[in-house]
Amino acid sequence: MNTVLETIKKIAFEIDEAIKTEDLGYSESENSSGEDQLKLDVQSDLIIEKAFASAEAVKNLVSEEKEGVLELNSDGKYTICYDPLDGSSLVDVNLSVGSIFGIYEGELKGENLVSSAYVVYGPRIELVIATKDKKPALYRAVDGIFKFIEDISMNEKGKLNAPGGTQQNWSLNHKIFIDTLFTEGYRLRYSGGMVPDLHQIMLKGGGLFSYPGTTDKPDGKLRQLFEVIPFAFIYEQAGGQAVDHKGKRLMELVPSHPHDTSPCFFGSNYEIEAMKKAYGTKD
Ligand code: FBP
């Protein structure tokens, strides 16, 4: 596992350099979800593929930007599902973006995730790594190396609210729930980048990030293997919760296709229990 995590640190510096120096235009190609790919999406994907090619512990790579599974080492132990540059459409307006890594052992499903990590490319490069039985650890890039900063713990209740999805396509129930949080004094914090939005809520003690099912996207937008499950693991390790619209743990997801999406709610305990009550899924 150490080789994998050290490789992620190397990748972070390379992608950060590409963000700062490379062409921000669109490439000729689309990803497997039919979205136009930025040249940076393709380049970040290549950086990750090259970096893991020599990591013997890595059996397969599965990218959000590509269809199918890339086998690297048949004797490898882990399959890494990754989103090379999450929120990439924000780069040309100079907002923070990120990379997300889910490290699975065996069948690709929530219960088989053994570790996850994400990188935030913002004013500084920050990295969060979560492994079993430990609080997620925050690292910051200082003089070309990642320095340990702190273990992350969430409070019982927060103040921040990041509501995703096109509001006109929200269910009435969801609209009432989100409005209730604002009437309770929650502050709006939504950049359109999942990584910086979830990073902020976790580091500032708590709150709620939501990307529900909507009339235009009944299964939500965010991908289970590359985005949702890796963050669900980190939020649970930090003492928060991560559930779907039925109040079911996102760590119990079993995708039938690598690019399956899911409605998702990430937050501290108070907000997730309030969501379950609002959605009528509270035990
Ligand atoms: P990708 O850039 O990896 O496709 O990520 C999807 C994403 O940009 C998330 O980072 C973000 O939370 C969400 O989509 C924003 O969606 P919307 O524009 O509908 O609010």
XYZ file of N, CA, C and O and ligand atoms in Angstrom, residues 31 35 41 64-65 83 85-90 100 163-166 190-197 209 211 217 221-223 227, ligand 1:
148
model
N -15.389 11.628 -22.864
C -15.165 10.510 -21.936
C -16.347 9.538 -22.044
O -17.308 9.772 -22.782
N -19.092 13.181 -21.983
C -18.731 14.589 -21.703
C -17.479 14.961 -22.503
O -16.562 14.147 -22.639
N -7.772 16.932 -18.741
C -8.351 15.649 -18.290
C -7.524 14.503 -18.864
O -7.124 13.579 -18.150
N -12.180 7.395 -14.588
C -13.465 8.035 -14.896
C -13.469 8.522 -16.339
O -14.503 8.653 -16.974
N -12.268 8.774 -16.851
C -12.175 9.357 -18.196
C -12.193 8.309 -19.305
O -12.188 8.640 -20.483
N -10.546 9.472 -10.401
C -11.025 10.610 -11.183
C -9.821 11.529 -11.319
O -9.434 12.203 -10.364
N -9.041 14.431 -12.730
C -9.148 15.869 -12.459
C -10.614 16.231 -12.263
O -11.301 16.640 -13.188
N -11.047 16.079 -11.003
C -12.453 16.336 -10.692
C -12.731 17.829 -10.684
O -11.974 18.597 -10.112
N -13.836 18.208 -11.339
C -14.181 19.633 -11.414
C -13.333 20.361 -12.441
O -13.165 21.576 -12.376
N -12.771 19.611 -13.409
C -11.802 20.207 -14.345
C -12.361 21.431 -15.064
O -11.600 22.309 -15.467
N -13.676 21.512 -15.177
C -14.256 22.663 -15.887
C -14.058 23.961 -15.111
O -14.359 25.041 -15.607
N -13.516 23.883 -13.912
C -13.293 25.078 -13.094
C -11.875 25.635 -13.247
O -11.577 26.731 -12.765
N -9.145 12.199 -7.281
C -9.706 11.285 -6.292
C -9.250 9.858 -6.618
O -9.285 9.461 -7.793
N -25.276 22.527 -1.595
C -26.340 21.793 -2.305
C -26.103 21.709 -3.811
O -26.185 22.709 -4.506
N -25.815 20.523 -4.341
C -25.576 20.326 -5.768
C -26.846 19.947 -6.514
O -27.904 19.709 -5.922
N -26.713 19.952 -7.844
C -27.854 19.579 -8.680
C -28.632 20.817 -9.102
O -28.642 21.835 -8.399
N -29.292 20.734 -10.248
C -30.056 21.885 -10.763
C -31.322 22.063 -9.936
O -32.190 21.182 -9.940
N -20.747 26.403 -2.115
C -20.790 25.449 -3.231
C -19.992 26.018 -4.390
O -20.356 27.041 -4.955
N -18.862 25.372 -4.733
C -18.005 25.923 -5.814
C -18.261 25.218 -7.147
O -17.827 25.695 -8.188
N -18.937 24.023 -7.075
C -19.105 23.247 -8.295
C -17.992 22.234 -8.455
O -17.951 21.495 -9.433
N -17.078 22.200 -7.463
C -16.010 21.204 -7.437
C -16.194 20.316 -6.213
O -16.069 20.795 -5.083
N -16.474 19.034 -6.454
C -16.760 18.118 -5.338
C -15.605 18.077 -4.341
O -15.818 18.149 -3.128
N -14.361 18.005 -4.841
C -13.211 17.862 -3.936
C -13.052 19.073 -3.013
O -13.060 18.918 -1.790
N -12.930 20.304 -3.547
C -12.796 21.435 -2.606
C -14.025 21.622 -1.718
O -13.898 21.999 -0.553
N -15.224 21.315 -2.229
C -16.441 21.502 -1.413
C -16.455 20.532 -0.228
O -16.737 20.925 0.911
N -22.922 18.261 2.296
C -22.788 18.324 0.832
C -23.822 17.354 0.284
O -23.921 16.211 0.737
N -25.773 15.902 -3.437
C -26.032 15.874 -4.873
C -27.113 14.825 -5.069
O -26.844 13.643 -5.208
N -31.660 13.968 -13.653
C -30.666 12.927 -13.338
C -31.161 12.124 -12.133
O -30.665 12.329 -11.007
N -25.497 12.519 -10.265
C -24.447 12.772 -11.280
C -23.114 12.135 -10.899
O -22.312 11.786 -11.756
N -22.868 12.007 -9.594
C -21.517 11.626 -9.159
C -21.324 10.115 -9.184
O -22.222 9.350 -8.842
N -20.126 9.702 -9.669
C -19.858 8.294 -9.936
C -19.487 7.521 -8.685
O -18.608 7.943 -7.931
N -15.762 8.639 -7.249
C -16.027 9.862 -6.466
C -16.748 9.552 -5.140
O -16.278 9.886 -4.065
P -16.176 15.779 -13.000
O -15.572 17.095 -13.273
O -15.236 14.766 -12.561
O -17.067 15.299 -14.099
O -17.052 15.995 -11.662
C -18.252 16.268 -11.552
C -18.487 17.612 -10.841
O -17.829 18.649 -11.473
C -18.161 17.607 -9.356
O -16.864 17.987 -9.062
C -19.149 18.632 -8.804
O -19.498 18.416 -7.465
C -20.340 18.475 -9.727
O -19.877 17.822 -10.891
C -20.903 19.805 -10.120
O -22.092 19.538 -10.782
P -23.107 20.721 -11.148
O -22.396 21.541 -12.170
O -24.312 20.018 -11.688
O -23.418 21.446 -9.885
